[in-house]
């Protein structure tokens, strides 16, 4: 069930963000920097140590900061390497944070799946719950998209 915001004895304060549908009007996300950026990485095929070619950044929406009431975005820097033997490019592994192509962390995905599958919430309610109790902005079209992908539940798009 929902958490009631109480300030002072028994005083109920409604969530000031209730009804906001434009993400630009939401409180600004707190930025967390993480790095999977390496000078060298072993080639996944033959283990040869390979130089870094490029640095990329993935933005991942994580569970928010409930004390500040703000969402939290992880800016995850990762390196891309090129194997001179296989002539192939590969990226530093970022799977401890998120699935490939996902814009949400593993923590957020498990939360959303729990709300939809275990609690059986409708998309819009799940989307609102994620925002209200976890400060994750996930438009309900995104939540819906997961379900319609059918069992896979991998968010390929961000809204
Ligand atoms: Zn190689």
Coordinates of C-alpha atoms and ligand atoms in Angstrom, one line a residue:
X1 CA 0.0 0.0 0.0
X2 CA 1.0 3.6 -0.4
X3 CA 3.2 5.6 1.9
X4 CA 1.4 8.6 3.4
X5 CA 3.6 11.7 3.6
X6 CA 3.3 13.0 7.2
X7 CA 4.9 16.2 8.4
X8 CA 4.3 17.0 12.0
X9 CA 1.7 15.2 14.1
X10 CA -0.8 13.7 11.8
X11 CA -0.6 16.3 9.1
X12 CA -1.2 14.9 5.7
X13 CA 0.6 16.5 2.8
X14 CA -0.4 15.5 -0.7
X15 CA 2.4 14.7 -3.1
X16 CA 3.2 18.0 -4.8
X17 CA 4.0 16.2 -8.1
X18 CA 0.6 14.5 -8.3
X19 CA -0.9 15.0 -11.8
X20 CA 2.3 16.1 -13.5
X21 CA 2.6 14.4 -16.8
X22 CA 5.4 16.5 -18.4
X23 CA 8.8 15.1 -17.4
X24 CA 10.3 18.6 -17.7
X25 CA 8.1 19.7 -14.8
X26 CA 9.4 17.0 -12.5
X27 CA 12.2 17.6 -10.0
X28 CA 15.6 17.5 -11.5
X29 CA 17.4 14.1 -11.4
X30 CA 20.4 13.7 -9.1
X31 CA 23.4 12.7 -11.2
X32 CA 25.6 9.7 -10.2
X33 CA 28.7 9.0 -12.2
X34 CA 29.9 5.5 -12.6
X35 CA 32.7 4.2 -14.8
X36 CA 33.4 1.1 -16.8
X37 CA 36.1 2.9 -18.7
X38 CA 39.3 1.0 -19.1
X39 CA 42.5 1.6 -21.0
X40 CA 42.6 -2.1 -22.0
X41 CA 40.2 -5.0 -21.9
X42 CA 40.7 -8.6 -23.0
X43 CA 39.0 -9.6 -26.2
X44 CA 36.0 -11.7 -25.5
X45 CA 37.0 -14.2 -28.2
X46 CA 40.7 -14.9 -27.6
X47 CA 41.5 -12.9 -24.5
X48 CA 44.0 -10.6 -26.2
X49 CA 44.5 -7.3 -24.4
X50 CA 42.9 -4.6 -26.5
X51 CA 43.3 -0.8 -26.5
X52 CA 40.5 1.6 -25.9
X53 CA 39.2 3.4 -29.0
X54 CA 36.2 5.4 -27.8
X55 CA 34.4 6.4 -24.6
X56 CA 30.7 6.3 -24.5
X57 CA 28.1 7.2 -21.8
X58 CA 24.9 5.4 -21.0
X59 CA 22.2 7.2 -19.0
X60 CA 20.3 4.9 -16.7
X61 CA 17.3 5.8 -14.6
X62 CA 17.8 4.3 -11.2
X63 CA 15.6 4.2 -8.1
X64 CA 15.3 7.8 -6.9
X65 CA 16.5 9.6 -3.8
X66 CA 13.5 9.4 -1.4
X67 CA 14.9 11.8 1.1
X68 CA 15.2 14.6 -1.5
X69 CA 12.3 13.4 -3.5
X70 CA 14.3 13.5 -6.6
X71 CA 14.9 10.9 -9.4
X72 CA 18.4 9.6 -9.8
X73 CA 20.3 9.1 -13.1
X74 CA 23.4 7.1 -13.4
X75 CA 25.8 8.4 -16.1
X76 CA 27.8 5.3 -16.8
X77 CA 30.9 5.9 -18.8
X78 CA 32.2 2.8 -20.7
X79 CA 35.0 2.2 -23.1
X80 CA 34.9 0.6 -26.5
X81 CA 37.9 -1.5 -27.6
X82 CA 39.1 -2.9 -30.9
X83 CA 40.8 -6.2 -31.2
X84 CA 43.6 -5.9 -33.8
X85 CA 43.6 -9.7 -34.2
X86 CA 39.9 -10.3 -34.8
X87 CA 39.3 -6.8 -36.3
X88 CA 36.3 -6.5 -34.0
X89 CA 34.9 -3.9 -31.7
X90 CA 33.6 -4.7 -28.3
X91 CA 32.5 -2.8 -25.3
X92 CA 33.5 -2.9 -21.6
X93 CA 30.8 -5.0 -19.8
X94 CA 28.1 -2.9 -18.3
X95 CA 25.7 -5.7 -17.5
X96 CA 26.1 -5.3 -13.7
X97 CA 24.0 -2.1 -14.1
X98 CA 21.5 -2.8 -16.8
X99 CA 20.5 -5.0 -19.7
X100 CA 21.8 -4.1 -23.1
X101 CA 19.9 -1.1 -24.6
X102 CA 17.8 -0.6 -21.4
X103 CA 17.4 2.9 -20.1
X104 CA 16.6 1.6 -16.6
X105 CA 18.8 -0.2 -14.0
X106 CA 18.2 -3.8 -12.9
X107 CA 16.7 -2.5 -9.7
X108 CA 14.0 -0.5 -11.5
X109 CA 13.2 -3.3 -13.9
X110 CA 12.6 -5.7 -11.0
X111 CA 10.4 -3.2 -9.3
X112 CA 8.3 -2.6 -12.4
X113 CA 8.0 -6.3 -13.1
X114 CA 6.9 -7.0 -9.5
X115 CA 4.2 -4.3 -9.7
X116 CA 2.9 -5.6 -13.0
X117 CA 3.2 -9.3 -12.6
X118 CA 3.0 -10.0 -8.9
X119 CA 0.7 -7.1 -7.9
X120 CA -1.1 -7.1 -11.2
X121 CA -1.3 -3.3 -11.3
X122 CA -2.6 -1.7 -14.6
X123 CA 0.1 0.2 -16.5
X124 CA -0.9 3.6 -15.4
X125 CA -1.1 2.7 -11.8
X126 CA 2.3 1.0 -12.0
X127 CA 3.8 4.1 -13.6
X128 CA 2.3 6.3 -10.9
X129 CA 3.5 4.0 -8.1
X130 CA 7.0 3.9 -9.5
X131 CA 7.1 7.7 -9.4
X132 CA 5.3 8.2 -6.1
X133 CA 7.1 5.6 -4.0
X134 CA 10.4 5.2 -5.8
X135 CA 10.9 8.4 -7.7
X136 CA 11.4 6.7 -11.0
X137 CA 9.8 8.3 -14.0
X138 CA 8.6 5.6 -16.4
X139 CA 5.9 6.8 -18.8
X140 CA 3.1 4.3 -18.8
X141 CA 3.5 3.8 -22.6
X142 CA 7.0 2.4 -21.7
X143 CA 5.5 0.1 -19.1
X144 CA 2.9 -1.0 -21.5
X145 CA 5.5 -1.7 -24.2
X146 CA 7.2 -4.2 -22.0
X147 CA 4.1 -6.2 -21.5
X148 CA 3.2 -6.2 -25.1
X149 CA 6.7 -7.4 -26.1
X150 CA 5.4 -10.6 -24.4
X151 CA 7.3 -12.2 -21.6
X152 CA 10.6 -10.6 -22.5
X153 CA 10.0 -7.5 -20.5
X154 CA 13.1 -5.8 -21.9
X155 CA 12.6 -2.0 -22.3
X156 CA 14.2 -1.2 -25.6
X157 CA 12.9 2.3 -25.6
X158 CA 12.8 5.1 -23.2
X159 CA 9.2 6.3 -23.4
Ligands
LIG1 ZN1 40.2 -10.7 -30.5

